[in-house]
XYZ file of C-alpha atoms in Angstrom:
260
model
C 107.233 95.472 87.960
C 105.807 94.637 91.380
C 105.011 97.277 94.039
C 107.992 96.069 96.066
C 110.331 96.546 93.115
C 108.827 99.973 92.431
C 109.481 100.980 96.047
C 113.049 99.720 95.818
C 113.602 101.707 92.618
C 112.272 104.924 94.153
C 114.275 104.375 97.333
C 117.429 103.918 95.251
C 116.758 107.175 93.424
C 116.113 109.057 96.662
C 119.215 107.875 98.497
C 121.541 108.395 95.528
C 120.483 112.003 94.951
C 122.994 114.199 96.764
C 120.378 116.813 97.564
C 118.118 114.449 99.490
C 120.258 114.097 102.611
C 121.045 117.799 102.699
C 117.402 118.788 102.413
C 116.462 116.332 105.180
C 119.250 117.613 107.431
C 118.277 121.159 106.514
C 114.704 120.468 107.603
C 115.873 119.270 111.008
C 118.374 122.093 111.492
C 116.167 124.917 110.222
C 113.121 123.800 112.182
C 115.076 123.349 115.410
C 117.026 126.596 115.187
C 113.969 128.709 114.365
C 111.915 126.999 117.091
C 114.653 127.633 119.656
C 114.972 131.263 118.560
C 111.204 131.733 118.801
C 111.186 130.246 122.288
C 114.095 132.461 123.364
C 112.286 135.564 122.093
C 109.013 134.727 123.881
C 108.588 136.041 127.407
C 105.729 136.109 129.865
C 105.879 138.434 132.847
C 102.210 139.142 133.496
C 100.182 137.110 135.970
C 97.845 135.960 133.186
C 99.786 135.253 130.002
C 97.963 134.567 126.725
C 100.567 132.341 125.075
C 100.582 128.758 123.876
C 103.874 127.054 124.841
C 103.436 124.229 122.326
C 102.870 126.553 119.366
C 105.860 128.637 120.391
C 108.102 125.634 120.903
C 107.137 124.223 117.514
C 107.202 127.567 115.703
C 110.062 126.523 113.422
C 107.702 124.290 111.461
C 106.488 127.354 109.557
C 109.942 127.781 108.011
C 111.145 124.176 108.068
C 108.263 123.197 105.822
C 109.933 125.025 102.931
C 112.765 122.485 102.693
C 110.211 119.673 102.872
C 108.329 121.228 99.963
C 111.548 121.563 97.955
C 112.448 117.930 98.678
C 109.047 116.796 97.409
C 109.303 118.857 94.245
C 112.821 117.653 93.474
C 111.691 114.041 93.926
C 109.623 114.222 90.741
C 110.329 117.454 88.855
C 114.033 116.634 88.800
C 113.257 113.534 86.723
C 111.310 115.606 84.230
C 114.135 118.138 83.871
C 116.710 115.410 83.153
C 114.392 113.233 81.073
C 114.908 110.196 83.316
C 111.165 110.075 83.947
C 110.879 108.296 80.561
C 113.087 105.494 81.877
C 111.012 105.250 85.044
C 107.744 105.036 83.120
C 109.189 102.520 80.685
C 110.304 100.304 83.579
C 106.986 100.770 85.429
C 104.191 101.188 82.856
C 101.551 101.442 85.595
C 101.779 105.164 86.234
C 99.683 105.194 89.430
C 102.226 102.745 90.878
C 105.040 105.161 90.069
C 103.336 107.979 91.947
C 102.365 105.694 94.834
C 105.954 104.473 95.201
C 107.276 108.041 95.173
C 104.693 109.048 97.781
C 105.574 106.096 100.023
C 109.325 106.746 99.932
C 108.841 110.479 100.419
C 106.502 109.836 103.349
C 109.066 107.588 105.039
C 111.879 110.116 104.589
C 109.862 113.091 105.820
C 108.416 111.057 108.678
C 111.941 110.334 109.921
C 113.279 113.865 109.439
C 110.057 115.450 110.704
C 110.096 113.373 113.870
C 113.698 114.391 114.568
C 112.940 118.063 113.848
C 109.792 118.174 115.968
C 111.323 116.337 118.935
C 114.420 118.554 118.862
C 112.199 121.651 118.750
C 110.063 120.291 121.562
C 113.108 119.654 123.771
C 114.517 123.113 123.013
C 111.203 124.728 123.949
C 110.912 122.623 127.098
C 114.354 123.841 128.172
C 114.051 127.518 127.155
C 110.447 128.557 127.780
C 110.212 128.083 131.586
C 113.166 130.452 132.045
C 111.201 133.120 130.175
C 108.129 132.711 132.337
C 106.199 130.703 129.738
C 105.116 127.887 132.011
C 103.222 126.903 135.168
C 104.288 130.089 136.980
C 101.901 131.984 134.737
C 99.185 129.390 134.449
C 100.528 127.766 131.278
C 101.114 124.036 130.784
C 104.575 122.515 130.996
C 105.761 120.998 127.746
C 105.351 117.299 128.445
C 104.461 114.412 126.176
C 102.349 113.056 129.018
C 99.944 115.941 128.402
C 97.335 114.882 125.825
C 96.992 118.191 123.904
C 100.772 118.651 123.786
C 101.299 115.096 122.534
C 98.690 115.813 119.868
C 100.547 118.988 118.882
C 103.825 117.077 118.552
C 102.388 114.155 116.593
C 100.243 116.501 114.518
C 103.281 118.605 113.596
C 105.041 115.534 112.192
C 101.929 114.626 110.212
C 101.725 118.235 109.028
C 105.198 117.985 107.470
C 104.300 114.681 105.797
C 101.170 116.238 104.289
C 103.179 119.233 103.061
C 105.498 116.780 101.315
C 102.576 114.999 99.642
C 101.111 118.355 98.612
C 104.430 119.261 97.003
C 104.676 115.885 95.296
C 101.220 116.254 93.768
C 101.838 119.796 92.561
C 105.232 118.891 91.080
C 103.763 115.895 89.239
C 101.078 118.114 87.736
C 103.311 121.106 86.933
C 106.544 119.197 86.086
C 108.766 122.288 86.309
C 110.774 122.643 89.540
C 110.661 126.439 89.812
C 106.965 126.642 88.964
C 106.123 123.808 91.368
C 108.064 125.328 94.266
C 106.467 128.710 93.609
C 103.008 127.145 93.502
C 103.448 125.203 96.746
C 104.937 128.126 98.670
C 102.245 130.380 97.244
C 99.531 128.050 98.511
C 101.150 127.951 101.946
C 101.890 131.629 102.505
C 99.295 133.419 100.353
C 96.340 132.665 102.625
C 97.984 134.105 105.791
C 98.944 137.245 103.847
C 95.412 137.680 102.511
C 93.945 137.049 105.973
C 96.235 139.728 107.410
C 95.067 142.412 104.986
C 91.360 141.542 104.928
C 89.417 143.754 107.308
C 86.157 141.801 107.355
C 86.230 139.410 110.373
C 84.163 136.777 108.586
C 86.439 136.595 105.568
C 89.498 136.737 107.802
C 88.293 133.611 109.583
C 87.286 131.833 106.358
C 90.687 132.418 104.792
C 92.359 130.932 107.862
C 90.007 127.961 107.781
C 90.703 127.048 104.155
C 94.409 127.913 103.935
C 96.553 124.762 104.024
C 99.097 126.269 106.435
C 96.806 128.242 108.739
C 94.336 125.365 108.995
C 96.975 122.650 109.270
C 98.964 124.363 112.010
C 95.845 124.568 114.177
C 96.850 121.065 115.288
C 99.528 122.730 117.419
C 97.013 124.644 119.566
C 96.935 123.387 123.154
C 95.313 126.271 125.021
C 91.713 127.449 124.693
C 91.634 130.442 122.377
C 88.417 131.993 121.060
C 90.232 133.254 117.958
C 91.291 129.768 116.803
C 89.729 129.587 113.314
C 89.303 125.799 113.204
C 89.674 122.770 115.443
C 93.084 121.038 115.608
C 92.218 117.780 113.827
C 89.728 119.466 111.508
C 92.484 121.856 110.450
C 94.837 118.984 109.708
C 91.991 117.442 107.719
C 91.839 120.572 105.553
C 95.542 120.204 104.777
C 95.003 116.507 104.028
C 92.271 117.504 101.555
C 94.671 119.900 99.814
C 97.317 117.161 99.616
C 94.798 114.634 98.271
C 93.579 117.100 95.640
C 97.156 117.820 94.556
C 97.976 114.108 94.295
C 94.815 113.506 92.271
C 95.736 116.345 89.917
C 99.242 114.936 89.627
C 97.936 111.441 88.910
C 95.589 112.716 86.199
C 98.407 114.682 84.582
C 100.687 111.660 84.772
C 98.125 109.409 83.091
C 96.856 111.814 80.445
C 100.079 113.454 79.291
C 103.199 112.034 77.728
C 106.395 112.026 79.781
């Protein structure tokens, strides 16, 4: 089977699964609602306010990523639970092509939903935050895509969701069980912030934030100069990309070395 046919097969699977559309819509809705609520709860009354409007306006990403992770896991672990993965591997004997096709389709779906979610969150923050004093009146930037750092935060947030999806796909391919894969992905995302919060040593606190896929990846949303930022914006997204690449490699090895 050619790569084009493999892509078509994976696209057919994705669009015929009833859960796909609901998880994509859930990503948009959950991200937007939480971002809007975060913006509504953020106020700035002091003359010098230490807030980052972009990070606040895009705050829903931290919860919206959960539905993206579930979507990625279901894309592959669901086939293992039903046994249809045997049909897929029989039709496409080249197992790396199977994983590549799944990754491509998943990337396209999350890219579309992530763009909608991030733009909706951005517009909600742009509308809500100035009324709460989080804006030029207190020396903070206006949320505008014409501003380079803010555009980077918006684009980086979409890429962040795509990388979370690829991380979930890799873990699910390696683990094969839906519940275990979801638990592993969410554990990787939220364990590092929890550990960083309880560690008292400043050096270890910073290291944990630098290597955690979520804490490092979300650094791409930073648009104001903060001395406590553990890692640079693009470097942080690179850390998440490394986690996703490692997960995909582990998934590919498991796919090639184990029977379906």
